[in-house]
Amino acid sequence: MRNFVILSLLLLSISCNSGNSALDTDNFSDDDVSDYDEAVEEEEDVYNNDVDELTDEETDEIPDIVYPEPTCIEIYEGDPKSKLCFGPVKTKVKCNGFPKDGEYTIILNEDNPIGNPSKPMDINDDFVFFPINPKDKSYCFGENTYCPSIYACSRFNGYLYEIIMSKFIHNVFSVYSEKILFVLSDQANIRNKLFLGDLVTNEVKSLSGWGDGGYGGFNFKNSFLTYASYDSPYIFNLETNETAELNWLKGPFPRNDGKHLVLTGYYKQPGEGDDDTPFGSAAWIVDMETLETKPLNVTASFAEGVVNIEGDYVFIGSGRDTVYYEDYPMQYSGMDIYTFNLKTKREEKMTPEIKGIFEGNSIRPSFEYPYFHYISNEDDYLYSGGSFVLNIETGEIIPFLKKSGDVWFHIKDRHILVDASYTPYIGKLPDIPNVPQDDKCNDNNICTDDRYFVTDGQCHFIPNHERCDDNDVDTLLDVCVEGICQGYSGTGTDEGMVYVTAGSFIYDGLEFWIKKPFMMDVFEVTNSDYEKCVESKACVPPLKNRSLTVIDYYGNPLYDNYPVLYINQYEAQIYCNWLGKRLPTEFEWMKAAWDGTEKTYLWGEEEPYYETYPASFYANTGVGYPGFVGFDTVEVGTFPVDKTVSGIMDMSGNVSEWTTSEWTYDLCVEPPCEGYFGSDLVVAKGGGYLTGPELKTRHPYTPWTHSFFTGFRCVKDVGIKPTDLPENRCVQNGLLLLANH
């Protein structure tokens, strides 16, 4: 640490957590900023009376801090006008006081004598950092009229310090502990030159090897810098001075925790466009050492938001859940936030705790364990949501800014930093540790999740519903119920099922052979069907009670005979096993759908088309009918033409359906059929009101994902019946593939 005059000033512990700087590829207009400032004016008087301000007398009593002399270099050798100086230099300007827990303040007023504060903000143990554009525009290099330098308010004595000073543009930076990475930009001569500064020694050096040209989502942690350039994510390794372009991914806001990069975007094969990739807009995680890429959330969606990561927890802003604003009919609200545990591969929903039906915000979540920040809209008007923080361990909600709208917030070092032009707001959260130590807790019970809460410093044993073993061979399903392993015999009937014969069928021009006959449900599993399993405690309730347009869906008698939603593949398997059944494979699903005859839609080849609506409206699907508003699930069996020859309903419409088959880029015709991402992606089959009616479509979904457009139906084994089979067959999992096509 530095040479302080009084060592007792070193009372703040060094944080090991890096924030997620939300940088300015997302620009706000002056009108946006004005609206934001106006929205919080009504609260400033209340908070400013209570803010823990440093008075003139108090700051005069604090001994000064001795910093090394700044390091100055010439960007253009021999040109003194290109001098850049790095290191804290005290100004005569005093910052406003820092807030107490649960409060916020503007840390530096716009009318200060130096210039206009701007965004982004960052923080470490010593300073709160932000750019300031000088009032004297002649100070800027060349003909530039915008040349912000980096300043910081001291957390020790309350004074404003120069940190990075030059005539160039410095508005892209990220701080990790005592290091700061910053970009120098001169529109005429230099484009995004990267520097590393040491705030202990004031050493500054230019870094070579980074992918010049980008700074979206600029995020520095450990030895890695992650950022985006034209929506292409990059990883710059400071130890090797090498940059890796993740050219198989496309996404604007990569985040990292020092080990992994996460982002929402497109995963593409060479030559694929955004519309060609089968995954759509999804969430991904990349090991920054090996560059191994895996899916976090792949499912059909309207839009996806920013992903945050810390330790074992990933937070995903998902467009699976949407409500339209009244004053902006095509602007999404209700963009819910899900947390995904990388160890358990369990998805949890954070926003049920949030009041109001307009939950969450599409692109503004931020996370620092155990605090999660979000915008919650409690009415149906755009930019009216308030800023809240949820403690994910205790469920406590801390309100901050009212009507904060669509402004960047991020949490770092137990502070909320508000990246708004002209108004560097900062809020304060209670100081508690940020890294859970789950290895401290173990009750040796398979039916509990053992978690250490940093909030109270105690172990918590949270009941789960995972598979277990009750050591009884007669119970086909074993699950955890209230912390105890419970077995179920799975005695279901064949009622509501039809017989599907063994034999051959044509799929995508290839002939396949199903060796074993089976029974399949006529209808997709309904809300009332699934509720019986929940009542028996073998199943957990759906993750959400709503559908796309109906908030009160599951548990509402009006929708008892509609397909159950928000059930992931694991939970669907449990329901089927509870009845002595199982989920089908992809090929069993196709055998049942086509009855041996290949066709595009369940009714044949006539394409759904808006000009022939409603004559061509054979299934519950919105595809082919642009501008048709209000699509949602319908009662099972509503469309009589959406039926197989054997009587199975709704395979071209309503909702897509889970299978047990791992997803492959191309249809697997020769075993072993190993998934492209292993078991992290499975095939969902069937048409739906959002996904189209084509029977051949193979949707790749992460099996832990819950949504309002994926349901399921079950199949049941009926025993092996001798069948005359041709020779030269490949057999795997009951599927026989013809050797000669």
XYZ file of C-alpha atoms in Angstrom:
741
model
C 0.000 0.000 0.000
C 0.971 3.636 -0.187
C 3.100 5.582 2.274
C 0.407 7.331 4.293
C 1.325 9.953 6.867
C -0.972 8.199 9.371
C -1.264 4.450 8.844
C -4.514 4.325 10.782
C -6.206 5.622 7.657
C -5.912 2.103 6.243
C -9.166 0.898 7.768
C -10.868 -0.214 4.595
C -10.225 -3.792 3.510
C -9.184 -4.498 -0.048
C -12.139 -5.806 -2.004
C -11.617 -8.891 -4.143
C -14.629 -8.164 -6.279
C -14.683 -6.313 -9.550
C -17.756 -4.473 -10.729
C -19.297 -4.679 -14.125
C -18.711 -1.339 -15.770
C -21.595 -0.637 -18.102
C -19.930 1.542 -20.693
C -21.269 3.792 -23.286
C -22.139 1.800 -26.355
C -25.613 2.508 -25.005
C -25.813 6.289 -25.269
C -28.529 8.405 -23.701
C -29.728 11.652 -25.158
C -29.805 14.941 -23.285
C -33.548 14.495 -22.944
C -33.031 11.130 -21.279
C -30.588 12.632 -18.796
C -32.900 15.571 -18.109
C -35.798 13.219 -17.414
C -33.621 11.171 -15.098
C -32.406 14.191 -13.125
C -35.929 15.560 -12.842
C -37.207 12.224 -11.560
C -34.821 12.197 -8.599
C -34.955 15.895 -7.672
C -37.920 15.294 -5.391
C -35.829 12.887 -3.308
C -32.612 14.887 -3.077
C -33.807 17.184 -0.310
C -34.731 14.210 1.840
C -31.434 12.414 1.409
C -29.090 15.391 1.351
C -30.131 16.283 4.892
C -28.963 12.873 6.089
C -25.889 12.255 3.936
C -22.684 11.736 5.860
C -20.973 14.855 4.501
C -17.418 15.867 5.279
C -17.486 19.476 6.475
C -14.619 21.920 5.920
C -13.537 21.466 9.515
C -13.652 17.670 9.284
C -11.627 17.494 6.070
C -9.091 19.969 7.446
C -8.592 17.675 10.439
C -7.787 14.675 8.221
C -4.028 14.505 7.631
C -3.021 14.727 3.993
C -2.067 11.622 2.041
C 1.364 11.330 0.463
C 1.289 9.972 -3.080
C 4.273 9.520 -5.420
C 4.799 12.172 -8.042
C 2.731 11.571 -11.185
C 4.384 9.778 -14.066
C 4.279 11.817 -17.291
C 4.973 10.550 -20.797
C 4.668 11.979 -24.301
C 2.234 10.118 -26.509
C 3.950 11.656 -29.531
C 7.653 11.690 -28.833
C 8.992 15.227 -28.971
C 5.562 16.844 -28.767
C 5.021 18.290 -25.278
C 1.344 18.942 -26.096
C 0.812 15.190 -26.187
C 1.892 14.735 -22.561
C -0.098 12.279 -20.448
C 0.320 12.321 -16.671
C -0.817 9.494 -14.428
C -1.162 9.491 -10.651
C -3.320 11.141 -7.968
C -2.940 14.921 -7.774
C -5.063 16.746 -5.232
C -7.243 19.629 -6.421
C -8.843 22.351 -4.310
C -12.306 20.973 -5.084
C -14.150 19.108 -2.340
C -16.546 16.359 -3.274
C -19.934 15.988 -1.670
C -20.146 13.578 1.245
C -20.451 9.835 0.838
C -23.824 8.214 1.583
C -24.735 6.065 4.548
C -26.250 2.580 4.190
C -29.437 2.677 2.148
C -28.825 6.214 0.889
C -27.397 7.854 -2.196
C -25.924 11.210 -3.158
C -24.462 13.090 -6.113
C -20.774 12.801 -5.331
C -19.776 15.888 -7.370
C -22.060 18.655 -8.531
C -22.289 19.717 -12.152
C -21.407 23.332 -11.271
C -17.913 22.485 -9.996
C -15.064 24.709 -11.328
C -13.317 21.983 -13.351
C -15.911 20.687 -15.806
C -18.839 18.394 -16.466
C -18.807 15.017 -14.693
C -19.714 12.143 -16.957
C -19.971 8.366 -17.050
C -18.899 5.644 -16.415
C -18.057 5.342 -12.712
C -15.793 2.912 -10.878
C -14.553 2.463 -7.337
C -11.762 0.927 -5.265
C -10.767 1.201 -1.602
C -9.361 4.711 -2.036
C -11.359 6.512 -4.719
C -14.584 6.845 -6.675
C -13.598 7.420 -10.319
C -15.399 9.206 -13.180
C -14.494 11.327 -16.231
C -14.755 15.129 -16.256
C -14.787 17.089 -19.509
C -12.994 20.437 -18.989
C -14.936 23.639 -19.300
C -12.079 25.163 -21.293
C -12.421 23.415 -24.687
C -9.162 24.936 -25.941
C -7.429 22.547 -23.598
C -8.302 19.595 -25.835
C -5.811 18.157 -28.332
C -6.053 19.451 -31.890
C -9.550 20.450 -32.942
C -11.297 18.236 -30.421
C -13.867 19.849 -28.162
C -14.314 16.777 -26.005
C -11.363 15.516 -23.992
C -12.484 14.138 -20.623
C -9.821 13.144 -18.129
C -10.255 10.773 -15.203
C -10.784 12.266 -11.767
C -11.625 10.637 -8.467
C -13.129 11.588 -5.129
C -11.011 10.389 -2.229
C -12.797 8.094 0.207
C -10.383 9.293 2.909
C -10.383 13.073 2.844
C -13.228 13.961 0.473
C -11.132 15.940 -2.024
C -11.195 15.600 -5.806
C -7.980 14.245 -7.367
C -6.690 14.218 -10.928
C -5.848 10.634 -11.862
C -5.310 10.627 -15.647
C -4.647 13.964 -17.301
C -3.986 14.735 -20.959
C -5.477 16.591 -23.895
C -6.873 13.347 -25.285
C -10.149 11.503 -24.663
C -10.348 9.283 -21.569
C -13.853 7.995 -20.980
C -13.264 4.246 -21.133
C -11.609 2.639 -18.118
C -11.946 -0.106 -15.534
C -10.395 -0.432 -12.071
C -9.334 -3.620 -10.322
C -7.783 -3.201 -6.864
C -4.852 -0.768 -7.349
C -4.660 -1.178 -11.126
C -6.521 0.807 -13.748
C -6.835 0.005 -17.443
C -7.793 2.979 -19.586
C -8.145 3.849 -23.232
C -6.656 6.962 -24.803
C -8.445 8.072 -27.928
C -7.626 10.884 -30.328
C -10.015 11.038 -33.252
C -7.369 12.515 -35.545
C -4.305 10.383 -34.853
C -4.748 7.609 -32.301
C -7.524 5.072 -32.049
C -8.028 3.363 -28.715
C -4.532 3.052 -27.315
C -4.590 0.957 -24.128
C -2.663 1.829 -20.945
C -2.167 0.122 -17.601
C -1.624 2.301 -14.564
C -0.478 1.287 -11.077
C -2.079 3.506 -8.422
C 0.554 2.509 -5.840
C 3.696 3.379 -7.807
C 2.097 5.646 -10.472
C 3.824 3.551 -13.122
C 2.003 3.768 -16.444
C 2.713 1.792 -19.579
C 1.204 1.311 -23.003
C 0.011 -2.204 -23.767
C 0.457 -3.811 -27.144
C -1.353 -6.836 -28.473
C -4.892 -5.854 -27.610
C -7.577 -5.827 -30.283
C -7.546 -2.130 -31.150
C -10.954 -0.657 -31.813
C -13.440 -1.692 -29.162
C -14.540 -0.895 -25.652
C -18.152 -1.993 -25.175
C -18.569 -3.728 -21.837
C -15.015 -2.809 -20.767
C -14.412 -5.102 -17.761
C -11.059 -5.677 -15.975
C -10.584 -8.478 -13.414
C -7.451 -10.346 -12.356
C -5.266 -10.520 -15.473
C -8.054 -10.328 -18.022
C -9.754 -7.499 -19.847
C -12.963 -8.334 -21.669
C -14.723 -5.998 -24.065
C -16.669 -5.904 -27.316
C -15.833 -4.334 -30.660
C -18.731 -4.088 -33.094
C -20.505 -6.735 -30.972
C -17.614 -9.171 -31.271
C -16.288 -10.139 -27.811
C -12.568 -10.067 -27.042
C -10.371 -11.319 -24.213
C -7.064 -9.537 -23.604
C -4.649 -11.451 -21.360
C -2.363 -8.974 -19.596
C 0.117 -11.694 -18.652
C 0.705 -12.859 -22.218
C -0.171 -9.602 -24.042
C -2.386 -11.628 -26.358
C -5.895 -10.896 -27.545
C -8.404 -13.587 -28.425
C -11.340 -12.639 -30.629
C -14.273 -14.922 -29.908
C -15.395 -14.837 -33.516
C -17.909 -17.638 -32.942
C -19.842 -15.345 -30.582
C -21.555 -12.013 -31.119
C -22.752 -9.881 -28.220
C -22.310 -6.311 -27.001
C -21.768 -6.556 -23.221
C -19.340 -9.311 -22.135
C -18.732 -9.604 -18.383
C -16.095 -11.567 -16.482
C -15.315 -12.680 -12.942
C -11.609 -13.187 -13.547
C -12.135 -16.781 -14.743
C -15.076 -16.809 -17.119
C -16.607 -14.490 -19.663
C -20.378 -14.431 -19.970
C -22.556 -12.652 -22.495
C -25.859 -12.712 -24.287
C -25.585 -13.046 -28.033
C -25.290 -15.371 -30.987
C -23.193 -18.531 -31.267
C -22.400 -19.083 -34.922
C -20.591 -21.505 -37.180
C -18.330 -19.979 -39.862
C -20.481 -18.258 -42.469
C -23.645 -18.252 -40.377
C -25.615 -15.045 -39.933
C -27.634 -14.009 -36.899
C -30.794 -15.396 -38.480
C -29.109 -18.679 -39.453
C -27.893 -19.844 -36.056
C -30.268 -22.425 -34.548
C -29.712 -21.044 -31.028
C -31.120 -17.564 -31.544
C -30.101 -14.945 -29.007
C -28.867 -16.918 -26.001
C -26.535 -16.680 -22.977
C -23.054 -18.243 -23.108
C -20.066 -18.790 -20.817
C -16.419 -18.980 -21.920
C -13.428 -20.256 -19.945
C -10.949 -17.417 -20.459
C -7.924 -19.744 -20.251
C -9.087 -22.468 -22.642
C -11.789 -20.510 -24.558
C -14.134 -23.493 -24.116
C -17.663 -22.218 -24.708
C -20.836 -23.630 -23.157
C -24.503 -22.614 -23.164
C -26.113 -20.978 -20.136
C -29.577 -20.269 -21.473
C -30.720 -21.379 -24.920
C -34.436 -21.137 -25.535
C -36.848 -19.314 -27.808
C -37.111 -15.729 -26.620
C -38.228 -12.273 -27.632
C -34.965 -10.716 -26.481
C -32.197 -11.359 -23.993
C -30.542 -8.951 -21.562
C -27.169 -8.528 -19.907
C -25.548 -11.464 -18.098
C -23.582 -11.034 -14.848
C -21.326 -13.564 -13.117
C -19.671 -13.936 -9.742
C -18.332 -17.225 -8.472
C -20.897 -19.996 -8.954
C -23.744 -17.617 -9.757
C -24.789 -16.269 -13.137
C -27.602 -13.737 -13.482
C -29.450 -13.643 -16.794
C -31.915 -10.992 -17.888
C -34.299 -13.023 -20.003
C -36.915 -12.060 -22.566
C -38.798 -15.287 -21.926
C -41.174 -13.234 -19.806
C -42.653 -10.064 -21.253
C -45.467 -7.614 -20.829
C -45.925 -4.652 -23.145
C -45.973 -1.124 -21.779
C -49.258 0.703 -22.246
C -47.636 3.838 -23.656
C -45.062 1.938 -25.780
C -46.936 -1.087 -27.190
C -43.824 -2.772 -28.624
C -41.487 -1.928 -25.716
C -40.954 -4.913 -23.450
C -41.425 -4.885 -19.712
C -41.385 -7.859 -17.389
C -37.917 -8.961 -18.547
C -37.334 -11.279 -15.619
C -34.015 -12.079 -14.006
C -32.974 -15.697 -13.475
C -29.998 -16.940 -11.507
C -28.167 -20.058 -12.646
C -25.902 -22.046 -10.317
C -22.954 -23.367 -12.319
C -22.335 -26.211 -9.870
C -25.851 -27.581 -9.572
C -27.129 -26.473 -13.012
C -30.255 -25.269 -11.290
C -32.165 -22.254 -12.505
C -33.923 -20.029 -9.987
C -36.192 -17.074 -10.526
C -35.253 -13.935 -8.616
C -38.075 -11.594 -9.509
C -41.070 -13.353 -7.881
C -40.081 -11.344 -4.808
C -40.527 -8.101 -6.734
C -43.856 -6.373 -6.300
C -46.000 -5.502 -9.276
C -46.734 -7.411 -12.448
C -44.219 -5.398 -14.466
C -41.189 -7.160 -13.131
C -37.555 -6.455 -13.810
C -35.892 -4.624 -16.670
C -34.431 -5.829 -19.932
C -30.820 -4.666 -19.738
C -30.017 -3.236 -16.331
C -29.357 -6.047 -13.813
C -26.168 -6.030 -11.727
C -24.882 -8.495 -9.157
C -22.299 -8.630 -6.377
C -22.931 -11.491 -4.020
C -25.339 -11.442 -2.228
C -26.746 -8.195 -3.640
C -28.745 -8.066 -6.844
C -29.801 -4.712 -8.311
C -32.759 -4.340 -10.655
C -35.326 -1.904 -12.001
C -38.923 -2.762 -11.106
C -41.806 -1.134 -12.919
C -44.877 -1.058 -10.692
C -47.046 0.564 -13.331
C -47.298 0.155 -17.092
C -45.441 3.257 -18.209
C -41.989 3.282 -19.727
C -39.033 4.717 -17.754
C -41.049 4.878 -14.542
C -39.433 1.984 -12.677
C -37.595 2.345 -9.399
C -34.136 1.146 -8.408
C -34.088 -1.712 -5.896
C -31.532 -4.085 -4.397
C -32.422 -7.633 -3.346
C -30.352 -9.655 -0.879
C -30.677 -13.100 -2.465
C -29.918 -14.834 0.843
C -32.516 -13.136 3.023
C -35.032 -11.781 0.498
C -34.645 -8.277 1.956
C -35.367 -5.531 -0.580
C -33.664 -2.147 -0.279
C -35.282 0.658 -2.324
C -33.023 3.319 -3.824
C -33.900 5.744 -6.613
C -37.553 6.233 -7.480
C -38.434 6.520 -11.171
C -34.827 5.918 -12.166
C -35.893 4.648 -15.582
C -33.521 3.210 -18.162
C -30.147 4.225 -16.685
C -27.067 2.066 -16.087
C -26.497 0.927 -12.509
C -23.844 -1.451 -11.296
C -22.774 -2.723 -7.885
C -19.165 -2.783 -6.779
C -17.546 -2.769 -3.345
C -20.973 -2.502 -1.680
C -21.784 0.686 -3.571
C -24.298 1.333 -6.335
C -22.727 3.393 -9.112
C -25.115 5.237 -11.407
C -23.653 5.966 -14.827
C -25.624 9.056 -15.773
C -24.202 12.071 -17.608
C -23.593 15.180 -15.481
C -24.799 13.456 -12.302
C -22.420 10.899 -10.744
C -24.826 9.319 -8.238
C -23.549 6.818 -5.703
C -25.498 4.659 -3.240
C -24.320 2.644 -0.241
C -25.184 -0.939 0.712
C -24.485 -2.562 4.092
C -20.946 -3.938 4.316
C -20.961 -7.741 4.412
C -18.614 -10.293 2.809
C -19.281 -11.113 -0.828
C -17.982 -14.662 -1.340
C -20.050 -17.586 -0.007
C -18.045 -20.418 1.532
C -20.282 -23.412 0.938
C -17.503 -25.849 1.812
C -17.945 -24.872 5.474
C -21.364 -26.515 5.536
C -22.248 -30.184 5.133
C -25.134 -31.948 6.849
C -24.596 -35.161 4.820
C -28.204 -35.053 3.629
C -28.636 -35.538 -0.110
C -31.992 -33.784 0.124
C -30.598 -30.394 1.159
C -28.488 -27.717 -0.466
C -25.794 -26.773 2.018
C -25.157 -23.036 1.829
C -23.181 -20.601 3.924
C -24.872 -17.202 4.183
C -22.474 -14.293 4.355
C -25.295 -12.084 5.656
C -25.551 -13.834 9.017
C -22.373 -15.960 8.922
C -24.333 -19.189 9.395
C -24.973 -22.423 7.539
C -28.369 -22.966 5.953
C -29.619 -26.342 4.759
C -32.195 -25.652 2.073
C -34.486 -28.518 0.986
C -34.178 -29.477 -2.668
C -36.148 -31.815 -4.912
C -33.323 -33.721 -6.573
C -33.381 -37.412 -7.416
C -32.319 -39.671 -4.571
C -32.394 -43.400 -3.780
C -34.726 -44.836 -1.136
C -33.155 -48.308 -1.626
C -36.506 -49.800 -2.663
C -36.457 -51.500 -6.072
C -40.250 -51.285 -6.330
C -40.325 -47.477 -6.361
C -39.708 -46.245 -9.876
C -39.350 -42.596 -8.840
C -37.331 -41.356 -5.872
C -37.293 -37.644 -5.088
C -36.639 -35.480 -2.060
C -39.741 -34.324 -0.217
C -39.293 -31.943 2.708
C -35.712 -33.094 3.215
C -36.450 -36.842 3.095
C -36.024 -39.264 0.189
C -39.500 -40.391 -0.869
C -40.250 -43.248 -3.271
C -43.215 -43.475 -5.664
C -44.366 -46.671 -7.338
C -45.341 -44.992 -10.608
C -48.629 -46.833 -11.039
C -50.162 -44.986 -13.960
C -52.809 -46.111 -16.387
C -52.915 -46.117 -20.175
C -55.959 -43.865 -20.150
C -55.521 -40.897 -22.444
C -52.743 -42.604 -24.428
C -52.600 -44.204 -27.876
C -50.555 -47.129 -29.134
C -47.669 -46.351 -31.503
C -46.407 -49.356 -33.429
C -42.824 -50.341 -33.991
C -41.573 -50.104 -37.547
C -39.973 -47.803 -40.072
C -40.590 -44.152 -40.892
C -39.011 -41.547 -43.142
C -37.396 -38.570 -41.433
C -35.684 -35.859 -43.504
C -35.374 -38.266 -46.430
C -33.829 -41.059 -44.347
C -35.513 -44.278 -43.251
C -35.461 -45.144 -39.555
C -36.877 -48.061 -37.630
C -38.330 -47.996 -34.122
C -37.826 -51.417 -32.571
C -40.145 -51.110 -29.572
C -43.797 -50.034 -29.664
C -44.916 -47.543 -27.040
C -47.897 -45.590 -25.780
C -48.017 -41.788 -26.103
C -50.235 -39.189 -24.426
C -52.966 -37.865 -26.704
C -52.645 -34.397 -25.194
C -49.857 -32.259 -23.807
C -49.744 -32.429 -20.006
C -52.185 -29.852 -18.647
C -52.185 -27.611 -15.597
C -54.694 -29.835 -13.806
C -52.694 -32.978 -14.686
C -49.519 -31.507 -13.266
C -51.270 -30.111 -10.204
C -52.105 -33.656 -9.078
C -48.382 -34.471 -9.029
C -47.654 -31.300 -7.039
C -50.354 -32.243 -4.536
C -48.683 -35.630 -4.089
C -45.396 -33.754 -3.415
C -43.619 -35.726 -6.117
C -43.452 -32.603 -8.312
C -42.541 -29.004 -7.584
C -44.893 -26.223 -8.748
C -44.090 -24.467 -12.035
C -41.430 -21.808 -11.657
C -44.029 -19.177 -12.547
C -47.815 -19.157 -12.524
C -48.206 -17.054 -15.662
C -48.329 -17.618 -19.395
C -47.302 -15.102 -22.044
C -50.361 -12.893 -21.634
C -52.112 -14.324 -18.558
C -50.582 -13.496 -15.191
C -52.873 -15.888 -13.252
C -52.513 -19.069 -15.361
C -51.413 -22.116 -13.339
C -53.867 -22.829 -10.529
C -56.655 -20.872 -12.206
C -59.596 -23.234 -12.991
C -60.188 -21.335 -16.243
C -56.916 -22.778 -17.557
C -57.012 -26.272 -16.058
C -57.130 -27.861 -19.517
C -54.316 -25.764 -20.995
C -50.727 -27.051 -21.290
C -48.603 -26.604 -18.162
C -45.741 -24.130 -18.607
C -42.512 -23.207 -16.790
C -41.516 -26.848 -16.347
C -37.956 -27.693 -17.330
C -36.892 -31.021 -18.789
C -35.795 -32.474 -15.440
C -39.148 -31.644 -13.849
C -41.011 -33.035 -16.850
C -39.101 -36.297 -16.452
C -40.107 -36.492 -12.787
C -43.784 -36.015 -13.658
C -43.666 -38.767 -16.283
C -41.782 -41.109 -13.930
C -44.361 -40.418 -11.216
C -46.898 -42.093 -13.535
C -44.565 -44.911 -14.533
C -43.884 -43.177 -17.834
C -41.004 -41.220 -19.380
C -40.265 -38.491 -21.890
C -39.954 -39.602 -25.537
C -36.834 -39.566 -27.635
C -36.732 -37.334 -30.704
C -37.267 -40.304 -33.013
C -40.165 -41.711 -30.986
C -41.794 -38.294 -31.186
C -41.364 -38.264 -34.980
C -42.644 -41.825 -35.362
C -45.795 -40.875 -33.479
C -46.234 -37.600 -35.400
C -45.861 -38.933 -38.938
C -47.318 -42.405 -38.624
C -44.704 -43.517 -41.135
C -45.414 -40.818 -43.752
C -43.120 -37.802 -43.935
C -44.877 -34.434 -44.129
C -44.125 -30.812 -43.307
C -47.131 -30.136 -41.089
C -49.422 -32.500 -39.266
C -52.230 -31.756 -41.774
C -49.989 -32.013 -44.837
C -48.137 -29.437 -46.938
C -50.360 -26.347 -46.929
C -48.330 -23.492 -45.483
C -49.914 -21.210 -42.868
C -50.224 -17.844 -44.586
C -51.849 -14.613 -43.501
C -53.557 -14.056 -46.868
C -55.495 -17.302 -46.426
C -56.258 -16.755 -42.754
C -58.367 -18.180 -41.191
C -58.746 -20.992 -43.731
C -55.108 -22.073 -43.250
C -55.180 -21.650 -39.489
C -54.890 -25.377 -38.782
C -52.884 -25.163 -35.555
C -52.194 -22.746 -32.718
C -49.236 -20.974 -34.300
C -48.399 -17.325 -34.865
C -45.806 -18.036 -37.537
C -47.106 -17.042 -40.949
C -49.476 -14.439 -39.551
C -47.463 -11.238 -39.055
C -49.139 -8.593 -36.974
C -51.450 -11.093 -35.302
C -51.420 -9.925 -31.670
C -52.377 -11.802 -28.542
C -51.042 -15.286 -29.213
C -50.863 -17.599 -26.223
C -51.623 -21.217 -25.397
C -55.084 -22.609 -26.036
C -57.017 -25.491 -24.507
C -55.534 -28.811 -25.600
C -57.348 -30.388 -28.561
C -58.776 -27.074 -29.790
C -57.636 -27.598 -33.408
C -59.168 -30.791 -34.838
C -56.879 -30.831 -37.905
C -53.769 -30.698 -35.716
C -54.010 -34.459 -35.127
C -52.128 -37.591 -36.143
C -53.782 -40.560 -37.837
C -53.756 -42.368 -34.486
C -55.394 -39.381 -32.739
C -52.494 -37.570 -31.008
C -53.311 -33.849 -30.798
C -51.393 -30.551 -30.996
C -48.043 -31.727 -32.345
C -47.897 -28.858 -34.859
C -49.191 -26.200 -32.472
C -49.721 -24.919 -28.946
C -46.290 -25.486 -27.295
C -43.037 -27.201 -28.189
C -42.279 -30.362 -26.203
C -39.300 -31.776 -24.317
C -37.521 -34.946 -25.466
C -34.569 -36.830 -23.965
C -32.381 -36.618 -27.094
C -29.209 -34.551 -27.020
C -29.148 -31.877 -29.711
C -26.859 -32.227 -32.721
C -26.266 -29.723 -35.536
C -27.270 -32.281 -38.118
C -29.684 -35.127 -37.609
C -27.679 -38.010 -36.179
C -28.019 -41.081 -38.406
C -25.181 -43.237 -37.094
C -24.607 -43.951 -33.388
C -23.153 -42.770 -31.117
C -25.396 -39.704 -31.234
C -23.411 -37.326 -29.029
C -24.849 -33.867 -28.531
C -23.025 -30.800 -29.814
C -22.773 -29.515 -26.230
C -23.310 -32.933 -24.663
C -26.294 -33.052 -22.332
C -26.271 -29.253 -21.958
C -28.580 -29.014 -24.984
C -31.542 -31.277 -25.666
C -34.080 -31.415 -28.490
C -37.500 -29.860 -28.073
C -39.908 -30.966 -30.794
C -43.176 -29.764 -32.179
C -44.812 -26.575 -33.326
C -46.101 -23.881 -31.047
C -47.704 -20.500 -30.874
C -44.237 -18.891 -30.950
C -42.052 -21.435 -32.718
C -43.931 -22.387 -35.889
C -45.748 -25.570 -36.951
C -43.032 -27.456 -38.881
C -42.647 -31.021 -37.633
C -38.995 -31.383 -38.665
C -37.853 -28.400 -36.599
C -35.413 -29.417 -33.869
C -35.214 -26.732 -31.191
C -31.988 -26.747 -29.120
C -32.864 -25.819 -25.524
C -30.918 -25.994 -22.278
C -32.746 -28.637 -20.191
C -32.700 -26.571 -16.981
C -34.559 -23.694 -18.665
C -38.180 -22.810 -17.804
C -40.362 -20.943 -20.286
C -43.915 -20.093 -21.322
C -43.723 -21.832 -24.708
C -42.367 -25.306 -23.850
C -44.487 -28.121 -22.435
C -44.317 -31.892 -22.713
C -46.168 -35.169 -23.109
C -45.186 -38.623 -21.834
C -44.682 -42.045 -23.390
C -44.902 -45.479 -21.799
C -43.112 -48.692 -22.646
C -45.381 -51.615 -23.511
C -42.763 -54.339 -23.763
C -40.774 -55.719 -26.677
C -42.820 -57.406 -29.368
C -41.059 -59.668 -31.889
C -40.787 -57.849 -35.198
C -39.492 -59.041 -38.523
C -36.438 -56.856 -39.075
C -34.177 -56.602 -42.122
C -30.539 -57.468 -41.628
C -27.702 -54.931 -41.279
C -29.349 -52.719 -38.664
C -27.713 -50.381 -36.152
C -29.497 -50.390 -32.807
C -29.287 -47.738 -30.124
C -31.817 -46.915 -27.403
C -34.577 -48.753 -29.228
C -33.932 -46.924 -32.531
C -32.856 -48.997 -35.502
C -31.155 -47.223 -38.370
C -31.050 -48.703 -41.836
C -27.491 -49.295 -42.952
C -28.372 -48.493 -46.566
C -30.544 -45.408 -47.146
